Short mmCIF file of C-alpha atoms in Angstrom, two decimals:
data_model
loop_
_atom_site.label_atom_id
_atom_site.label_comp_id
_atom_site.label_asym_id
_atom_site.label_seq_id
_atom_site.Cartn_x
_atom_site.Cartn_y
_atom_site.Cartn_z
CA UNK A 137 0.00 0.21 -0.04
CA UNK A 138 0.86 3.80 -0.38
CA UNK A 139 0.30 5.91 2.38
CA UNK A 140 0.14 9.38 1.11
CA UNK A 141 -0.87 11.39 4.35
CA UNK A 142 1.80 10.92 7.29
CA UNK A 143 3.61 12.83 9.78
CA UNK A 144 6.38 10.94 10.16
CA UNK A 145 9.10 13.47 9.82
CA UNK A 146 10.67 14.06 12.99
CA UNK A 147 10.63 17.36 14.68
CA UNK A 148 8.99 19.41 11.80
CA UNK A 149 5.16 19.35 13.33
CA UNK A 150 2.85 17.92 15.54
CA UNK A 151 3.75 14.63 14.36
CA UNK A 152 7.05 12.46 15.42
CA UNK A 153 8.98 14.29 18.00
CA UNK A 154 12.20 12.26 17.75
CA UNK A 155 14.11 10.32 14.83
CA UNK A 156 13.91 7.24 17.01
CA UNK A 157 10.24 7.48 16.81
CA UNK A 158 9.99 8.14 13.35
CA UNK A 159 12.10 4.89 12.46
CA UNK A 160 9.73 2.80 14.75
CA UNK A 161 6.87 4.28 12.54
CA UNK A 162 8.36 3.15 9.32
CA UNK A 163 8.62 -0.33 10.91
CA UNK A 164 5.10 -0.17 12.09
CA UNK A 165 4.00 0.92 8.39
CA UNK A 166 5.54 -2.12 6.99
CA UNK A 167 4.14 -4.24 9.14
CA UNK A 168 0.66 -2.90 8.27
CA UNK A 169 1.65 -3.55 4.67
CA UNK A 170 2.56 0.02 3.67
CA UNK A 171 5.60 0.28 1.46
CA UNK A 172 5.60 3.72 0.36
CA UNK A 173 5.01 6.96 2.65
CA UNK A 174 4.54 10.46 1.49
CA UNK A 175 5.90 12.68 4.03
CA UNK A 176 3.13 15.38 4.52
CA UNK A 177 4.11 17.72 7.36
CA UNK A 178 1.71 20.60 8.20
CA UNK A 179 1.86 24.02 6.43
CA UNK A 180 -0.36 25.96 8.70
CA UNK A 181 0.82 29.70 8.83
CA UNK A 182 1.42 30.93 12.26
CA UNK A 183 2.06 27.56 13.41
CA UNK A 184 3.86 25.45 11.28
CA UNK A 185 5.67 27.42 9.09
CA UNK A 186 7.51 24.81 6.80
CA UNK A 187 8.08 25.37 3.08
CA UNK A 188 8.62 23.12 0.20
CA UNK A 189 12.34 23.31 0.39
CA UNK A 190 12.40 22.43 4.02
CA UNK A 191 10.48 19.71 3.74
CA UNK A 192 12.38 18.22 0.85
CA UNK A 193 15.58 18.54 2.81
CA UNK A 194 14.16 16.69 5.94
CA UNK A 195 12.72 14.02 3.66
CA UNK A 196 16.13 13.40 1.84
CA UNK A 197 17.84 13.29 5.63
CA UNK A 198 15.17 10.73 7.01
CA UNK A 199 15.66 8.67 3.68
CA UNK A 200 19.15 8.54 4.58
CA UNK A 201 18.53 7.03 7.95
CA UNK A 202 15.92 4.75 6.85
CA UNK A 203 18.77 3.26 4.76
CA UNK A 204 21.41 3.08 7.43
CA UNK A 205 18.72 1.32 9.44
CA UNK A 206 18.05 -1.10 6.85
CA UNK A 207 14.59 0.05 6.60
CA UNK A 208 12.73 -1.11 3.22
CA UNK A 209 10.55 1.99 3.36
CA UNK A 210 10.39 4.21 0.44
CA UNK A 211 9.54 7.80 1.24
CA UNK A 212 8.73 11.05 -0.78
CA UNK A 213 7.87 14.52 0.18
CA UNK A 214 4.74 16.86 -0.01
CA UNK A 215 2.92 18.53 2.53
CA UNK A 216 -0.69 18.89 4.17
CA UNK A 217 -1.67 22.63 3.55
CA UNK A 218 -3.97 24.19 5.87
CA UNK A 219 -6.53 26.43 3.55
CA UNK A 220 -5.27 29.83 3.33
CA UNK A 221 -5.07 32.93 0.97
CA UNK A 222 -1.47 32.57 0.48
CA UNK A 223 -1.90 29.55 -1.72
CA UNK A 224 -2.66 31.80 -4.52
CA UNK A 225 0.46 33.34 -4.33
CA UNK A 226 2.45 30.18 -3.78
CA UNK A 227 0.97 28.97 -6.84
CA UNK A 228 2.23 31.95 -8.64
CA UNK A 229 5.73 31.57 -7.15
CA UNK A 230 5.71 27.90 -7.95
CA UNK A 231 6.16 26.80 -4.27
CA UNK A 232 3.20 24.57 -3.77
CA UNK A 233 3.98 21.22 -2.70
CA UNK A 234 2.16 19.04 -4.93
CA UNK A 235 1.42 15.68 -4.13
CA UNK A 236 1.25 14.29 -7.79
CA UNK A 237 -0.96 14.31 -10.48
CA UNK A 238 -4.67 13.41 -11.05
CA UNK A 239 -6.38 13.71 -14.53
CA UNK A 240 -3.75 15.68 -15.81
CA UNK A 241 -3.85 18.19 -12.90
CA UNK A 242 -1.18 18.88 -10.16
CA UNK A 243 -2.72 17.58 -6.88
CA UNK A 244 -2.29 19.45 -3.27
CA UNK A 245 -3.35 17.80 -0.02
CA UNK A 246 -5.56 20.57 1.20
CA UNK A 247 -6.88 20.79 4.95
CA UNK A 248 -10.06 22.63 6.18
CA UNK A 249 -10.22 23.70 9.53
CA UNK A 250 -11.66 21.04 12.09
CA UNK A 251 -14.31 23.43 12.86
CA UNK A 252 -15.92 24.46 9.87
CA UNK A 253 -15.81 24.81 6.21
CA UNK A 254 -14.50 28.54 5.64
CA UNK A 255 -16.85 30.76 3.67
CA UNK A 256 -15.18 31.19 0.32
CA UNK A 257 -13.85 27.80 0.26
CA UNK A 258 -15.78 26.87 -3.09
CA UNK A 259 -14.32 30.41 -4.65
CA UNK A 260 -10.62 28.92 -3.77
CA UNK A 261 -11.40 25.62 -5.07
CA UNK A 262 -12.66 26.76 -8.41
CA UNK A 263 -9.63 29.08 -8.64
CA UNK A 264 -7.26 26.21 -8.08
CA UNK A 265 -9.13 24.01 -10.57
CA UNK A 266 -9.26 26.66 -13.34
CA UNK A 267 -5.45 26.84 -12.61
CA UNK A 268 -4.93 23.22 -13.06
CA UNK A 269 -4.54 22.13 -9.38
CA UNK A 270 -6.74 19.44 -8.24
CA UNK A 271 -7.67 19.78 -4.27
CA UNK A 272 -7.47 16.44 -2.36
CA UNK A 273 -9.43 17.43 0.75
CA UNK A 274 -7.85 15.58 3.81
CA UNK A 275 -10.13 13.65 6.24
CA UNK A 276 -13.57 15.46 5.68
CA UNK A 277 -15.18 13.15 7.97
CA UNK A 278 -13.63 14.90 10.71
CA UNK A 279 -14.93 18.36 10.14
CA UNK A 280 -17.53 19.51 12.35
CA UNK A 281 -19.34 21.31 9.90
CA UNK A 282 -19.60 18.35 7.41
CA UNK A 283 -20.51 16.25 10.41
CA UNK A 284 -23.62 18.37 11.22
CA UNK A 285 -24.23 19.08 7.74
CA UNK A 286 -23.92 16.56 4.88
CA UNK A 287 -24.62 19.00 2.19
CA UNK A 288 -21.43 20.89 3.00
CA UNK A 289 -19.58 17.71 1.73
CA UNK A 290 -21.63 17.57 -0.92
CA UNK A 291 -21.04 21.17 -2.08
CA UNK A 292 -17.18 20.40 -1.89
CA UNK A 293 -17.84 17.28 -4.18
CA UNK A 294 -20.10 19.40 -6.68
CA UNK A 295 -17.20 21.72 -6.67
CA UNK A 296 -14.49 19.32 -8.07
CA UNK A 297 -12.69 18.30 -5.12
CA UNK A 298 -11.25 14.58 -4.50
CA UNK A 299 -11.29 13.24 -1.08
CA UNK A 300 -8.87 11.26 1.37
CA UNK A 301 -10.38 9.44 4.21
CA UNK A 302 -8.54 8.65 7.34
CA UNK A 303 -8.05 4.86 8.07
CA UNK A 304 -8.64 5.32 12.04
CA UNK A 305 -11.83 7.05 11.30
CA UNK A 306 -13.12 4.03 9.52
CA UNK A 307 -12.05 1.78 12.42
CA UNK A 308 -13.77 4.07 15.07
CA UNK A 309 -10.52 5.35 16.38
CA UNK A 310 -12.19 9.02 16.78
CA UNK A 311 -15.77 8.32 17.35
CA UNK A 312 -19.04 6.60 16.36
CA UNK A 313 -20.21 9.53 14.55
CA UNK A 314 -17.25 9.83 12.40
CA UNK A 315 -17.11 6.26 11.95
CA UNK A 316 -20.64 6.16 10.64
CA UNK A 317 -20.01 9.26 8.45
CA UNK A 318 -16.86 7.36 6.80
CA UNK A 319 -18.83 4.44 5.96
CA UNK A 320 -21.61 6.52 4.40
CA UNK A 321 -18.98 8.34 2.06
CA UNK A 322 -17.48 4.97 1.22
CA UNK A 323 -20.69 3.49 0.32
CA UNK A 324 -21.52 6.16 -2.03
CA UNK A 325 -17.96 5.77 -3.36
CA UNK A 326 -17.36 9.40 -2.76
CA UNK A 327 -13.80 8.68 -1.18
CA UNK A 328 -10.62 8.61 -3.72
CA UNK A 329 -7.73 7.52 -1.41
CA UNK A 330 -7.67 6.10 2.16
CA UNK A 331 -4.40 7.14 4.17
CA UNK A 332 -3.15 6.69 7.67
CA UNK A 333 -2.59 10.38 8.85
CA UNK A 334 -0.21 8.98 11.56
CA UNK A 335 1.40 11.29 13.88
CA UNK A 336 3.23 8.73 16.26
CA UNK A 337 2.97 5.12 17.40
CA UNK A 338 0.26 5.06 20.03
CA UNK A 339 -2.38 7.74 20.26
CA UNK A 340 -2.28 8.32 16.18
CA UNK A 341 -0.59 4.82 14.70
CA UNK A 342 -0.79 3.56 11.31
CA UNK A 343 -4.29 2.03 10.81
CA UNK A 344 -3.87 1.28 7.24
CA UNK A 345 -3.60 -2.80 7.75
CA UNK A 346 -6.53 -2.71 10.02
CA UNK A 347 -8.59 -0.57 7.99
CA UNK A 348 -8.37 -2.67 4.86
CA UNK A 349 -9.16 -5.73 7.01
CA UNK A 350 -12.15 -4.24 8.35
CA UNK A 351 -13.27 -2.86 4.76
CA UNK A 352 -13.16 -6.26 3.49
CA UNK A 353 -16.27 -6.92 4.93
CA UNK A 354 -18.14 -3.85 4.35
CA UNK A 355 -17.25 -2.78 0.48
CA UNK A 356 -16.14 -4.63 -2.42
CA UNK A 357 -12.71 -5.88 -2.53
CA UNK A 358 -12.09 -3.80 -5.84
CA UNK A 359 -12.98 -0.68 -4.19
CA UNK A 360 -10.81 -1.29 -1.36
CA UNK A 361 -7.58 -1.99 -3.67
CA UNK A 362 -8.60 1.19 -5.48
CA UNK A 363 -8.56 3.24 -2.31
CA UNK A 364 -5.31 1.81 -0.85
CA UNK A 365 -3.24 1.00 -3.93
CA UNK A 366 -4.35 1.71 -7.24
CA UNK A 367 -5.41 5.67 -6.69
CA UNK A 368 -2.59 6.27 -4.51
CA UNK A 369 -0.18 5.04 -7.12
CA UNK A 370 -1.65 6.88 -10.02
CA UNK A 371 -1.62 10.25 -7.89
CA UNK A 372 2.10 9.64 -6.83
CA UNK A 373 3.76 8.16 -9.90
CA UNK A 374 5.35 11.73 -10.58
CA UNK A 375 6.86 11.94 -7.24
CA UNK A 376 10.59 11.11 -6.44
CA UNK A 377 10.97 8.39 -4.43
CA UNK A 378 13.89 7.80 -2.05
#
């Protein structure tokens, strides 16, 4: 499997705090059946002021540590972008950390606030799509606005977004309502990708293997494979794996 949302890089955001933890997270991922991870630290203005260059360098350094440890995991660099007005200027400056390609468009992993869908989100999405950038919305099932009003999700879908569901949401790691909403989205085949959004070893571990096993009794096997193998492979084939 390819995990295209993961906070495995040490000391760069609210994910792994040490190299030792990151190396253990890599082994945990392999045990789950994950062979490739896209490192997607937060870019969130005022909280995690990461840049494309900083993330690339951190990923290269981590890759060398994986090799030295004899770990077979492959990594590539991107980011989880919190929605903000600066995205348009980053696009103009060619500094958006794309996670790959989807239907001839560059893909960004776009995070909404957990509390709501901001006013004007639809306008930004249309602007991005008009500029050949495909928003892949991270964990929509955990957004409180969407939990309260499914029409917010349907609006994002109509605008042209694709969606990444969190593996832990499917197995009930967060709450029963989030699990129920996740299964509804999957039953409608509204999800493009499942990823771990792993932040550590215990509180937010890599749930990809457990999620895949659970879904084999919930949805058809072909769709499960599409979510964790086929679509992640399609999206990330332009990335440089290390």
